[in-house]
Each structure stands twice: as C-alpha cells, then as structure tokens.
Coordinates of C-alpha atoms and ligand atoms in Angstrom, one line a residue:
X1 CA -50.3 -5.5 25.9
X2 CA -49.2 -3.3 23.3
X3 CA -53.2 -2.2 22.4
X4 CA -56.5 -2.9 24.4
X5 CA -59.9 -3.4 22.6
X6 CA -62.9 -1.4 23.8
X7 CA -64.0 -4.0 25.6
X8 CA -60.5 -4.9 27.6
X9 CA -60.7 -0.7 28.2
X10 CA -64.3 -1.2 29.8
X11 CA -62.9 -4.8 31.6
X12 CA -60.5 -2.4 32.9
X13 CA -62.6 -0.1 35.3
X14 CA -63.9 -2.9 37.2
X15 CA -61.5 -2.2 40.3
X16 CA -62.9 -1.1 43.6
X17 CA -62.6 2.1 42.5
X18 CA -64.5 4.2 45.2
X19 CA -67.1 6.6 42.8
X20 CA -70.4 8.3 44.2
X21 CA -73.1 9.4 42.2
X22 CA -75.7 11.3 43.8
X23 CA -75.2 9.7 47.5
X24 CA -74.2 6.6 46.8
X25 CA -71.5 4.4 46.1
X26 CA -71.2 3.2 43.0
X27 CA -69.8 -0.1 42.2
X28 CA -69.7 -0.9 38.1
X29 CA -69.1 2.3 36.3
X30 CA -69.9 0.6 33.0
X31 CA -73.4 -0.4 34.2
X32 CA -74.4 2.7 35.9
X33 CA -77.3 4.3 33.4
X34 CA -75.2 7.4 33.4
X35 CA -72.0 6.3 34.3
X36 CA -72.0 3.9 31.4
X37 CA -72.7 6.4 28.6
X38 CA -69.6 8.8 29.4
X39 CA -67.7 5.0 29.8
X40 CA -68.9 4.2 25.8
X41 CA -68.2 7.2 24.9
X42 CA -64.9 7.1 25.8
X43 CA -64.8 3.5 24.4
X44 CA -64.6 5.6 20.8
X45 CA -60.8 6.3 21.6
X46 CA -60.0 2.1 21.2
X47 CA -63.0 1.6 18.5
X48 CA -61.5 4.5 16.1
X49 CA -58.0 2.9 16.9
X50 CA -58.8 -0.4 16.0
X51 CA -60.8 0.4 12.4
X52 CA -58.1 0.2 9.6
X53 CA -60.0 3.7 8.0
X54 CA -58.1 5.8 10.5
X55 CA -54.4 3.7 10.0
X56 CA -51.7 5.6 11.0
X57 CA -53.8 8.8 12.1
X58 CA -54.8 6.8 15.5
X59 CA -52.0 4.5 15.7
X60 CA -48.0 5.0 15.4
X61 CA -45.6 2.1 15.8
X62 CA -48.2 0.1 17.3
X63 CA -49.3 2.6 20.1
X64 CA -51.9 4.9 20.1
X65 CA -50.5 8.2 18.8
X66 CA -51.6 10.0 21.7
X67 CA -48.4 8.5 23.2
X68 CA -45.9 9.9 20.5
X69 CA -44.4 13.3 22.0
X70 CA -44.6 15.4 19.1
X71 CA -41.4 16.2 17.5
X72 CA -42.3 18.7 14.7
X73 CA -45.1 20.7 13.5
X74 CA -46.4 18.1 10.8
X75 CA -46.6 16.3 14.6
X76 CA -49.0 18.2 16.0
X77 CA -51.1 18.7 12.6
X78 CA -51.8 15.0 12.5
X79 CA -52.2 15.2 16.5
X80 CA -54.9 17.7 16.2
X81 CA -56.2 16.2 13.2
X82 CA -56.5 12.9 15.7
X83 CA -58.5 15.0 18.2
X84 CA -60.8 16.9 15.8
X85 CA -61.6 13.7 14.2
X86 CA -62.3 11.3 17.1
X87 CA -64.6 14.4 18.9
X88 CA -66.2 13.8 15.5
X89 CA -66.4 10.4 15.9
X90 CA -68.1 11.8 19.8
X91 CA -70.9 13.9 18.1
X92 CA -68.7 17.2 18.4
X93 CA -67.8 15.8 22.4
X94 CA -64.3 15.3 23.0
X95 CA -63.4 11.7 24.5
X96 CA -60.3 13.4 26.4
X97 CA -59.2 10.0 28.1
X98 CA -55.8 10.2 26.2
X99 CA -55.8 13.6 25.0
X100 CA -55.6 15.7 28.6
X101 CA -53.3 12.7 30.3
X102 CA -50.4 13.4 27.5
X103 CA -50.5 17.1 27.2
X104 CA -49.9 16.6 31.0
X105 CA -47.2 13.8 29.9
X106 CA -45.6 16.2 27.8
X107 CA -45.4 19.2 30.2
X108 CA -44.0 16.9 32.9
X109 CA -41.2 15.8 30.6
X110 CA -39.9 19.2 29.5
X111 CA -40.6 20.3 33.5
X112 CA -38.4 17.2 34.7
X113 CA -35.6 17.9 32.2
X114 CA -35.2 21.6 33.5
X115 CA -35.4 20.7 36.9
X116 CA -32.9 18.1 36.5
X117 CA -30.5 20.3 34.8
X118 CA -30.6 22.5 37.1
X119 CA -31.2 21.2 40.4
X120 CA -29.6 17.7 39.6
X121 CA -32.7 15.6 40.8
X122 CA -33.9 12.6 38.2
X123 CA -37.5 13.5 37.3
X124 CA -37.1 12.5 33.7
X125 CA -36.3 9.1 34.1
X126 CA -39.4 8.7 36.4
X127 CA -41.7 11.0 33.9
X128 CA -40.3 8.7 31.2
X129 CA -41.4 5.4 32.9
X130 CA -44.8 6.3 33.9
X131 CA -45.2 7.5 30.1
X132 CA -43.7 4.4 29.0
X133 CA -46.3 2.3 31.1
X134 CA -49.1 4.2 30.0
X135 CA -48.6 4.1 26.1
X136 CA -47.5 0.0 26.5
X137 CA -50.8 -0.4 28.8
X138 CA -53.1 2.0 26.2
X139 CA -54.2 3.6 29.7
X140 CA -57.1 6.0 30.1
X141 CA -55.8 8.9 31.7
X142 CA -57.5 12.0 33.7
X143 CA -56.0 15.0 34.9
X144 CA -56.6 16.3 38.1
X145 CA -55.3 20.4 38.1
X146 CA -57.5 22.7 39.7
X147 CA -57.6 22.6 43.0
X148 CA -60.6 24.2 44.9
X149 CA -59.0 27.1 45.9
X150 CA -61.3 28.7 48.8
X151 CA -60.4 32.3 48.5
X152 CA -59.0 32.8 44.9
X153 CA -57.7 36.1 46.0
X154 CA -54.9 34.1 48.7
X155 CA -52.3 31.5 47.9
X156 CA -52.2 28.0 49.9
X157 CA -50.2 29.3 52.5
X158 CA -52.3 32.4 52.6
X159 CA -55.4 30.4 53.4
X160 CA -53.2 28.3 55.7
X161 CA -52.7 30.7 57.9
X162 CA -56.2 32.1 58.2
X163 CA -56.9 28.5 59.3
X164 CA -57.5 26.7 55.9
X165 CA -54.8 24.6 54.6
X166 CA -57.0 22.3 52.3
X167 CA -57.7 24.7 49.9
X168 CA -55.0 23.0 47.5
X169 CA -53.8 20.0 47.4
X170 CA -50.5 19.2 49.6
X171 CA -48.0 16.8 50.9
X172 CA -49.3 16.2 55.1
X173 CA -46.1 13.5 54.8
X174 CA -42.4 12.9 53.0
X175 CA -41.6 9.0 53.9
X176 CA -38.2 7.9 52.2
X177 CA -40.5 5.6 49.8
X178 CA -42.5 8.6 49.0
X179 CA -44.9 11.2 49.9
X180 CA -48.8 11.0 51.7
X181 CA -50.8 13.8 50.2
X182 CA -54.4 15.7 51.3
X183 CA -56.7 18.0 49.3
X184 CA -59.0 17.9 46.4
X185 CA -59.3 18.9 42.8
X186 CA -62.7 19.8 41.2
X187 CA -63.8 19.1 37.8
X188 CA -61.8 16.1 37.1
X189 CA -63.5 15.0 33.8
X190 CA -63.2 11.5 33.1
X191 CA -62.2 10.5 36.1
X192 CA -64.7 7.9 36.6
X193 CA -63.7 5.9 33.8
X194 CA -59.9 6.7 33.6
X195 CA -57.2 4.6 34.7
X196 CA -54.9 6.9 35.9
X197 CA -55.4 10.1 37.4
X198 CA -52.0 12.8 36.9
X199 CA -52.1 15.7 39.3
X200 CA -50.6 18.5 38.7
X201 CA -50.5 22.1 40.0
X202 CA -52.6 24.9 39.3
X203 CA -50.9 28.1 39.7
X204 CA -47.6 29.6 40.7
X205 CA -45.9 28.7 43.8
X206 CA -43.9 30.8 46.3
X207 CA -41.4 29.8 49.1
X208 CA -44.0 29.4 51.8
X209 CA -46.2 27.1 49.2
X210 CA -43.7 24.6 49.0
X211 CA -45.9 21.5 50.6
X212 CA -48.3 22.6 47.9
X213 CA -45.7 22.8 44.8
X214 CA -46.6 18.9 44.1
X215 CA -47.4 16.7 41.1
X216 CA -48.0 12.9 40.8
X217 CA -49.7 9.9 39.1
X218 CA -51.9 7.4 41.4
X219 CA -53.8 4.9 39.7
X220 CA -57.9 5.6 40.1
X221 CA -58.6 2.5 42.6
X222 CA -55.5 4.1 44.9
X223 CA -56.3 3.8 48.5
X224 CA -58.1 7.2 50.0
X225 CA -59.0 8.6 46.6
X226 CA -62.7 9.3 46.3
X227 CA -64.7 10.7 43.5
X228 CA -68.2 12.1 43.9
X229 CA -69.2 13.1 40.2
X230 CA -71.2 15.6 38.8
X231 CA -75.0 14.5 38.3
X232 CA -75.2 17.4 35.7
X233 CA -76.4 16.0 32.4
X234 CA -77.9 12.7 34.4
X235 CA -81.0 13.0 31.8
X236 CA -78.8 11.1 29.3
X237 CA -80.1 8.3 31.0
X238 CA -83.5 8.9 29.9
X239 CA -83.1 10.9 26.6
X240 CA -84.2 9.2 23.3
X241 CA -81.3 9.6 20.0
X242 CA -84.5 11.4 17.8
X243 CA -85.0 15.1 20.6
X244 CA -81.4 14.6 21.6
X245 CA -79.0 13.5 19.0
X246 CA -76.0 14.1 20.9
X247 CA -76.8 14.2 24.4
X248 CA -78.4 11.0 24.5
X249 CA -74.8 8.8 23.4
X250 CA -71.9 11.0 24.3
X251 CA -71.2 12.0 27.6
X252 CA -68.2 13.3 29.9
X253 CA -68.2 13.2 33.8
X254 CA -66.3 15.2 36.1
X255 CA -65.8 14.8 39.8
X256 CA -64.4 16.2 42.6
X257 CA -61.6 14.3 43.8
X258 CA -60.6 14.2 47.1
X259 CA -57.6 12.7 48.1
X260 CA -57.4 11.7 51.7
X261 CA -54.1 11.3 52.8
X262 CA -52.9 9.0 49.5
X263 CA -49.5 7.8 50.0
X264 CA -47.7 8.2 46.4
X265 CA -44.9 6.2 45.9
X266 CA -41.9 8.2 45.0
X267 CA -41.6 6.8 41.4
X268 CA -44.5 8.0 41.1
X269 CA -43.6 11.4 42.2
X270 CA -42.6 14.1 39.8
X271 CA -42.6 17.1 41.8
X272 CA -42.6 17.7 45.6
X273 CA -42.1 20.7 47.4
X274 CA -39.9 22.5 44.2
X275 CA -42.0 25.5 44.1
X276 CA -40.2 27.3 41.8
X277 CA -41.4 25.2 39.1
X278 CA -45.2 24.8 39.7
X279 CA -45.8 28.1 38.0
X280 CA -44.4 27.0 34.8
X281 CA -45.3 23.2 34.9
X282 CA -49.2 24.7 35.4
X283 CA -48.4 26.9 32.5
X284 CA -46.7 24.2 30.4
X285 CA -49.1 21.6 30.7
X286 CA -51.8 24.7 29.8
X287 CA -50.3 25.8 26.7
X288 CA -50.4 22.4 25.6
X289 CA -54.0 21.4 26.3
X290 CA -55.8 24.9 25.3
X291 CA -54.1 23.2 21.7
X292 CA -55.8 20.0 22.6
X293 CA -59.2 22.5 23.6
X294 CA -58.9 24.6 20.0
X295 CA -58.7 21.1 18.0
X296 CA -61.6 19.6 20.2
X297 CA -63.8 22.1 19.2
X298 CA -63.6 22.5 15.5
X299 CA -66.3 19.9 15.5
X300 CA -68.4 21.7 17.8
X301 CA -68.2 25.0 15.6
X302 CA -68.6 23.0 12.3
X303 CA -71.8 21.6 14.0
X304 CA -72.7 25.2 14.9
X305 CA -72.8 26.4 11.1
X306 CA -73.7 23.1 9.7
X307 CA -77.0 23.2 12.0
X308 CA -77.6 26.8 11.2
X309 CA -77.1 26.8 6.9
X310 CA -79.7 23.8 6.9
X311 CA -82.2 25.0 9.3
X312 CA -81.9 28.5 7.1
X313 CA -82.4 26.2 4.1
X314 CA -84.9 24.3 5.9
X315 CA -87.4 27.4 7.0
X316 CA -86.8 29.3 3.3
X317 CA -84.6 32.1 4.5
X318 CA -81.4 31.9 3.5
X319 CA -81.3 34.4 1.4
X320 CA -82.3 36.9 3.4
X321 CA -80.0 39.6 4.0
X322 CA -80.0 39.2 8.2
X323 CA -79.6 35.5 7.7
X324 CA -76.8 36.0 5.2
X325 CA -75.0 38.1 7.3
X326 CA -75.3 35.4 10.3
X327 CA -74.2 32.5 8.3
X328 CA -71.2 34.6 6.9
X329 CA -70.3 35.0 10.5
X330 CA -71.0 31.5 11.9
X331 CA -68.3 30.7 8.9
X332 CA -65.5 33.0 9.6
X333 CA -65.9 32.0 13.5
X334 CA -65.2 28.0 12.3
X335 CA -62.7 28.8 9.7
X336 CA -60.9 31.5 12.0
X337 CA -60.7 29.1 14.7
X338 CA -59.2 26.4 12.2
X339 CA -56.6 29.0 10.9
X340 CA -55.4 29.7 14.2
X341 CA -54.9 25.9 15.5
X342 CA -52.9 25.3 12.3
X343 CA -51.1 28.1 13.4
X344 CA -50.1 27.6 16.2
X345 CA -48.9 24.0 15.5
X346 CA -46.9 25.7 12.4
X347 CA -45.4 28.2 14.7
X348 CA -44.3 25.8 17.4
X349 CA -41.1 25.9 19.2
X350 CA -38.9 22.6 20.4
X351 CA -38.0 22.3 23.9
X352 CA -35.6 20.0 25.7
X353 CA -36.3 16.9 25.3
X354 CA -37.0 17.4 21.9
X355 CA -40.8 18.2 22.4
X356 CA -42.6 20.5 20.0
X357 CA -44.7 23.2 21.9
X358 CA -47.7 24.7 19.9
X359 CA -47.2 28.8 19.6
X360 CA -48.4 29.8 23.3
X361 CA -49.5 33.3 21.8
X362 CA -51.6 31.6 18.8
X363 CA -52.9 29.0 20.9
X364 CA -54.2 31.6 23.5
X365 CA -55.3 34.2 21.1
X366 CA -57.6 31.0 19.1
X367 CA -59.2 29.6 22.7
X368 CA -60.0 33.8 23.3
X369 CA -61.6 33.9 19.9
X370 CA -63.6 30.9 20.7
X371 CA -64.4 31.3 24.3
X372 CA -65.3 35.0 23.8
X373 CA -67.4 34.9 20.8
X374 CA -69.5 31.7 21.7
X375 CA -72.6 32.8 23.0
X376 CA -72.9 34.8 20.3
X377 CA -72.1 31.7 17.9
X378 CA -75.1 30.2 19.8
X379 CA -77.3 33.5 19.5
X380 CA -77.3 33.3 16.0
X381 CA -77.9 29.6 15.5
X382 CA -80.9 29.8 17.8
X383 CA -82.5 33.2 15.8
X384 CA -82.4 31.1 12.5
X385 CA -83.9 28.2 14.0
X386 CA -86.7 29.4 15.8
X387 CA -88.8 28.4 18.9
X388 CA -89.1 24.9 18.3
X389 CA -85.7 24.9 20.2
X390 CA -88.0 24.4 22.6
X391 CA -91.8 23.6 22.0
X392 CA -90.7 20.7 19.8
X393 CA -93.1 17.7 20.0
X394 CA -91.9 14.3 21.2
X395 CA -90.4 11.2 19.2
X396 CA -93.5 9.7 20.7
X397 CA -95.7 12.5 18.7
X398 CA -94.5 11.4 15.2
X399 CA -94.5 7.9 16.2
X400 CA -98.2 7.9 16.6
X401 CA -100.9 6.7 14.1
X402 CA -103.1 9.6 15.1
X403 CA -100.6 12.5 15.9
X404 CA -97.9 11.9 13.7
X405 CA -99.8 13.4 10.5
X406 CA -100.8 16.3 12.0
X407 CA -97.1 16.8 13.1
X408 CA -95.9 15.8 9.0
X409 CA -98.7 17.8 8.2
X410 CA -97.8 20.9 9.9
X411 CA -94.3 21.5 10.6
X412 CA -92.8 20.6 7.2
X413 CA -90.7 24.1 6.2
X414 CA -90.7 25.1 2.6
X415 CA -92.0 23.1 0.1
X416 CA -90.7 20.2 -0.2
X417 CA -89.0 20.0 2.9
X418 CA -89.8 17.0 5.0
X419 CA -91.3 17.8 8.9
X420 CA -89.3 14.8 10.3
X421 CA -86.0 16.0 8.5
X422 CA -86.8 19.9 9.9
X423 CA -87.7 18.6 13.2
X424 CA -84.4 16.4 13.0
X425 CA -81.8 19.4 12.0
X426 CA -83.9 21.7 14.7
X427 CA -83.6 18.9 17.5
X428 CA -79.6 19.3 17.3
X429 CA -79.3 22.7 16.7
X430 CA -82.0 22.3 20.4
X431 CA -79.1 19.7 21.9
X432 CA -76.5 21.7 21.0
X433 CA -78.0 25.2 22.1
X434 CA -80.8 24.8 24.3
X435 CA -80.5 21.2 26.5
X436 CA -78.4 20.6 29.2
X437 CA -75.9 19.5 27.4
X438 CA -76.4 23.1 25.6
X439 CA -75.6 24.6 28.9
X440 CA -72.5 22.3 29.2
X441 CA -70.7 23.5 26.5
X442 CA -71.4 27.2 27.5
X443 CA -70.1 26.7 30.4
X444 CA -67.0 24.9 29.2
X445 CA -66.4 27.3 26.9
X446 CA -65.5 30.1 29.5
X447 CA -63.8 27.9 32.1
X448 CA -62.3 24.9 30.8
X449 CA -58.8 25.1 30.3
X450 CA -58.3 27.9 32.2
X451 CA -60.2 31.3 32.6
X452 CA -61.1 33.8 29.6
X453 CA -58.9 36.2 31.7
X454 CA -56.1 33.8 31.7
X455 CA -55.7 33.6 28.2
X456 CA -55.9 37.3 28.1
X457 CA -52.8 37.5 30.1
X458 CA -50.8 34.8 27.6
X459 CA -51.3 37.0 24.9
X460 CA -50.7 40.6 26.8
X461 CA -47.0 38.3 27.7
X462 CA -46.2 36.6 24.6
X463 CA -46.9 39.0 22.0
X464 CA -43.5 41.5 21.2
X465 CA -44.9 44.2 22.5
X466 CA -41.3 46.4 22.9
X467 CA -41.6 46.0 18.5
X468 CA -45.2 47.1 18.1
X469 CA -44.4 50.1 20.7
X470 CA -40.9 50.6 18.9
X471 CA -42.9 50.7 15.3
X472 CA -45.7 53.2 16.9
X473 CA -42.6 55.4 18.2
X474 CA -41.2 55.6 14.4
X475 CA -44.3 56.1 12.9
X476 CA -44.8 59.0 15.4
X477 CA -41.7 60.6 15.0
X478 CA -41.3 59.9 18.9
X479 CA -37.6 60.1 19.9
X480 CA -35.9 59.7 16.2
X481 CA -33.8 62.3 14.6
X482 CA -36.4 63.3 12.4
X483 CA -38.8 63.8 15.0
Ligands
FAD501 C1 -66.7 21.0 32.1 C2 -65.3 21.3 32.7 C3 -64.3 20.4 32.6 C4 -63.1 20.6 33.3 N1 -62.2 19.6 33.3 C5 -61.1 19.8 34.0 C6 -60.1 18.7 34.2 O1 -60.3 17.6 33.6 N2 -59.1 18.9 35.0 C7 -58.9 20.0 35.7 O2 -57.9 20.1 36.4 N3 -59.7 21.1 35.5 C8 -60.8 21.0 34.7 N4 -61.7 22.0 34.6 C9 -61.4 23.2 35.4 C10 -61.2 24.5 34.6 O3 -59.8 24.6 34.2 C11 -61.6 25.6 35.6 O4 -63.0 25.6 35.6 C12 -61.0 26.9 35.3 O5 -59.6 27.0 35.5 C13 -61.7 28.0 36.2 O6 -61.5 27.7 37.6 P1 -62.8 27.6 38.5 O7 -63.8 26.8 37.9 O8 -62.3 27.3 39.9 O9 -63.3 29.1 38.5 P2 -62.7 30.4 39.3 O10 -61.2 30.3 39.3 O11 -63.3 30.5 40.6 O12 -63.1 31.5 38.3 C14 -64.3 32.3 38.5 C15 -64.0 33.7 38.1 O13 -63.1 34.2 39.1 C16 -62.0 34.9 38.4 N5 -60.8 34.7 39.3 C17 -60.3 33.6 39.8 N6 -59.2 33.9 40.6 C18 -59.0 35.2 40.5 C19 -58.1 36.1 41.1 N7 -57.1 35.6 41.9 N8 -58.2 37.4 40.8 C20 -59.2 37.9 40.0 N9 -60.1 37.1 39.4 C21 -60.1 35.7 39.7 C22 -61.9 34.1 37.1 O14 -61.2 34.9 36.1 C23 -63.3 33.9 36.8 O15 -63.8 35.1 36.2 C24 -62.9 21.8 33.9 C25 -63.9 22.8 34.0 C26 -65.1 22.6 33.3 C27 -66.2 23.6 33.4

C-alpha cells in the first residue's frame, strides 16, 4: 500500500487504542466531537497528496515526500515549501502527522550511523526499516520527546535518588527480544490520531542516566500505552466557521502519554542505555524540527499581516502614520522569518548518511525571531482592529430578520465597506488573537520545540565567536604589532 486515501488514514485509527478525554475512555477517535476535528484536520496531509495541483510537491516516487531524507538544499526548499503550504491548506495550523515523525526519522538515522561506527552496534539497519515501513504504509506519526521532568533543576538519576525515578521515561527491563519501558511524555500532539508514536530523549544523558538514555517506536494501540489528551480548545466542538474561522475546522491534540511498562521489541529499539548519545540525538532531531516549526508558521505570520492591512483598510486608517509604522513591522516580521528559513535550508550541511541538516545557527536564530517577537506581532494586530475582538455580535445576530440590519447598518467601516465583510476579517484577526485557539498559539510560540532559552544557547554555540572576538581584537589594536 504504497499511498492511503483520507478515508483508509481515518479507517486506520479504529484500533483499541486506549485515549481519555476528560475522564473517559474514548473509543472512536474519528467520532469524538473534538477528537474528530484534530482527526480531519490531519486528513488534509492524504487530501493535498492525492489532488494532482500539488504533483510532485506532496508526492516523490510514489511516497509522500515527507518520507524522502533530504539530500540537498533545493531538498529542504521544496520540504518546507510542503509544510508552509499544507499548514495553509490547515488555516495557518500545521497538520504535523508526517512532518514531526521524519525530522525524528532523520535524526535517528544520522544518530544510528555514528553510533554504529563507533560502537559497532546495527541501529541503521533497524532505523532504516522502521522508516521503510512507515513511508510504504503512509503512516501518521507522533513524537513523544519531553518527558515530565519533575524538578527541571536534577537529571533522572538525580530525581531517582531523592525517590523519584519516573520523572523520564526509562527502561524497568532488558529481555533478549527487547526492552519493557515506564514513564511519560507530556504534550504529545497528535497522538490521538497517529499511527505511530517515536520516542525519543529530551536532554543530555550522563553515566548514571543510562536506563534513561532510550529511544523507540511502538505503534499507538501498543499494550500499556495510555493517552489522556488535553481538553484545551474542546469549544471547537461547538464553534460556528462565521466567529471562528479557524478554530472551528482545524485542530491539534496533545496528550500525556504514559507508558506503563510497554515491552518494545528490539527491532524496534534504536537506542538503550547509550547515554552518550541522547544529548545529541535530542539535539539532532531539534535542529531539524525548529526547521519544520520556522516553515509551519509562515502561514501563521502571513495571516497575522494579512488580517491586520485589511482590517486597517477596513476601519479607514491605513494611512495613518502609527498604523503605517505597524504594518511596516508586521511585514518585516513575515518576510524576516521567510529570509531566515530559506537560509537555513541554503546553508545546510550533509551528514553521514547523506542527510542534509538545515543551518542549526539560522534555524535557531529564525524560531528566536519568531518566538520572541510574537506577542508583539499579536499587539499590533489587535490595536488596528479594535474591540470587536471581543464584543463582536453572533452569526446568529446577522442571521436575523430583525437584528441583522441594525448590525449591516451599524458596523459597516468606511464607506463602502460591507459590515459582514468587516465583521468577517475582525472575526479571524479575534480567532487568531483573542480565542482560545489565540491563546494556543501564544503559548506554542514560547514552548514548542524547545524553550526560548534553548534556542538562545544554539546560537551563543554555533555562531564563530573566536572570529568576531579576533576581528574586535584588530579593530582595537588589542595584542597586534601596531597596537
Ligand atoms: C502546543 C505544544 C505542542 C507540543 N508538542 C510536542 C510534541 O509533539 N512532542 C514533544 O515531545 N513535545 C512537544 N511539546 C513540548 C515542548 O517542546 C515543551 O513545551 C518545551 O520543550 C518546554 O518544556 P516544558 O513545557 O516542560 O516547560 P519547562 O521545561 O518546564 O520550561 C518552563 C521554564 O523553565 C525553564 N527551565 C526548564 N528547565 C530549566 C533548567 N534546568 N534551568 C533553568 N531554567 C529551566 C525554561 O527555560 C522555561 O522558561 C509541545 C509543547 C506545546 C506547548
């Protein structure tokens, strides 16, 4: 089954998967009011691949491109280009069921060839067959990372001495046909309606870690995992397209994931008590999802300034000089953010086994530019709008014989400009800035893929800073002859 339809991807979570929502057990995904919007949603991964208009940007040698390691930099141009246009295709909310599961994919395989090289084990060949499963069964895949960490200032074993060992996830059990492991990860997004869950470690590892240095694939339905999913953004169910736009079709879920003593079976073991190598296999698979993160939200930041040019339009200020000024800078915040994910892609290195790794130093520097400055992004698109955000009347208001003209009548903008239309173009700029869904993205902004401060660190460690101090030193005079 080289390709599955939406419908065979849907078919595909009916498993006994075990999934609470909000106390109880859930048993069809698909059906669930809330469930089943994040399940659609991620339906738009096999819809856009199956629609001749996106040919060969979706699909390569008759797999979805996802799949294809990227080789070059035109690679991971067209992969981003894939990602900012299906998120497009998700109303500015990345689908993610392909896009998280092979930067993972990736990391693992440049992980497994260094450890075999140098430790003589035969990861590759295992990382190589789970890959080869996945693009031939066009699985969904989530990615289970962060673990829950308890004390964030002590390591696993740390916390295992003061009595806590479940803080990360570990191996309680090494069989010769593989390994049990216990623990949980929070914030699995789309867990729910993935196939495949990867799990991978969070941070580096030391000697004393080694039961936590682990990484495997279990499939979602695997004996002793359980997923209890957020119930943030459960209003979907109730939201109507006309106040909520967005919110009401597209929607991710994440979970935590507890894993309660799952036996994984050692082909399905890529790393297990190695600790050397959970530092940079966390850091690998990182570098190449904040990529993945900087393409996802182009649409997100296009949405921003698109949202806030017509509502300026809309209300007869744009050419004020405080509006100006906002526009200009909702435009360089988009277009810087594009500049730096070409970037990175143009200055990406290639690893053994011939994988192209986006420029970590771009990467992080374009994820800080975003994260830091998007509350501010949001500021601005809510000053040109104005509080409407949120005293908007209803769908139900316009709808009416005897309220809807007084709503035409009175909420029009500038001449000419139609009240539905305004009330349209202020209703996303409300979904995007001021709903829960609003609050999602605020949120995700600082901690998804990794912390603000980590991404401060990747840039302090990959920029050349012996040169820049070197060239200060010159320019100084500082210990040259002529100084
Ligand atoms: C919507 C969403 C989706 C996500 N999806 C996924 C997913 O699919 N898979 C996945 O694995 N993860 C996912 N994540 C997790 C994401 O990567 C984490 O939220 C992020 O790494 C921060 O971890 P945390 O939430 O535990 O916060 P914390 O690590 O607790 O961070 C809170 C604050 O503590 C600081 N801090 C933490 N540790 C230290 C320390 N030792 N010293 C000093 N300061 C410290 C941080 O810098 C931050 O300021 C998702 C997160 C969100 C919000």
């Amino acid at each position: 089954m080289p390709r599955r339809t939406p419908q065979q991807y849907l078919d595909s979570l009916h498993d006994g998967r075990r999934v609470f929502y909000r106390g109880r057990r859930i048993e069809d995904v698909t059906g669930h009011p809330v469930m089943g919007v994040a399940a659609r949603h991620a339906a738009i991964d096999y819809q856009m691949a199956e629609d001749a208009a996106y040919g060969d940007l979706a699909v390569v040698d008759g797999l979805s491109r996802y799949y294809a390691p990227p080789r070059t930099a035109e690679d991971l141009l067209a992969r981003s280009r894939l990602i900012e246009t299906q998120t497009r295709l998700g109303g500015t909310l990345v689908v993610l069921i392909k896009e998280i599961g092979t930067d993972a994919l990736f990391a693992l395989s440049i992980l497994a060839t260094e450890m075999d090289g140098r430790l003589g084990t035969s990861y590759h060949q295992r990382v190589q067959r789970f890959h080869r499963r996945c693009a031939e069964g066009d699985l969904a895949l989530a990615v289970a990372q962060t673990d829950v960490k308890g004390d964030r200032a002590l390591g696993p074993a740390e916390q295992a001495a003061q009595g806590y060992p479940d803080a990360y996830l570990r191996i309680v059990e090494r069989r010769s046909d593989g390994i049990v492991v216990r623990g949980a990860k929070s914030h699995t997004s789309v867990s729910p309606n993935a196939n495949e869950i990867i799990v991978l470690p969070t941070r580096a590892m030391g000697a004393a870690d080694a039961d936590y240095a682990v990484a495997f694939a279990i499939p979602v339905d695997a004996p002793g995992v359980t997923l209890i999913a957020s119930p943030h953004g459960g209003s979907c169910a109730e939201k109507n397209p006309f106040e909520h736009p967005i919110s009401a079709r597209h929607k991710m879920m994440e979970t935590l994931t507890v894993f309660d003593d799952v036996f994984v079976p050692q082909e399905r073991v890529f790393l297990a008590g190695e600790w050397q190598f959970a530092g940079p296999l966390a850091l690998t698979f990182v570098e190449f999802h904040r990529f993945t993160a900087i393409s996802y939200k182009l649409p997100l930041v296009d949405a921003l300034a698109g949202a806030a040019l017509l509502l300026a339009e809309y209300n007869g200020i744009e050419r004020a000089g405080h509006v100006r000024d906002k526009l200009a800078w909702l435009i360089a915040y988009a277009e810087n953010l594009r500049a730096l994910t070409e970037t990175a892609a143009r200055r990406c290195r290639v690893q053994a086994p011939g994988i192209a790794v986006p420029d970590p130093l771009t990467v992080n520097m374009a994820k800080l530019h975003f994260a830091t400055n998007y509350h501010q992004a949001v500021a601005r698109v809510q000053d040109i709008a104005g509080g409407l955000l949120v005293t908007y009347p209803a769908a139900e208001d316009l709808g009416s014989a005897e309220l809807g003209p007084l709503v035409r009548k009175y909420l029009g903008g500038k001449l000419g400009v139609d009240a539905e239309d305004r009330l349209r173009a202020l209703n996303l700029a409300a979904d995007l800035t001021a709903s829960d869904f609003g609050g999602y993205q605020e949120v995700l902004a600082i901690h998804a893929e990794g912390s603000i401060e980590a991404e401060k660190l990747t840039v302090l460690r990959n920029y050349n800073t012996a040169a820049a101090k070197a060239y200060a030193k010159g320019l100084a005079g500082i210990d040259s002859p002529e100084g």
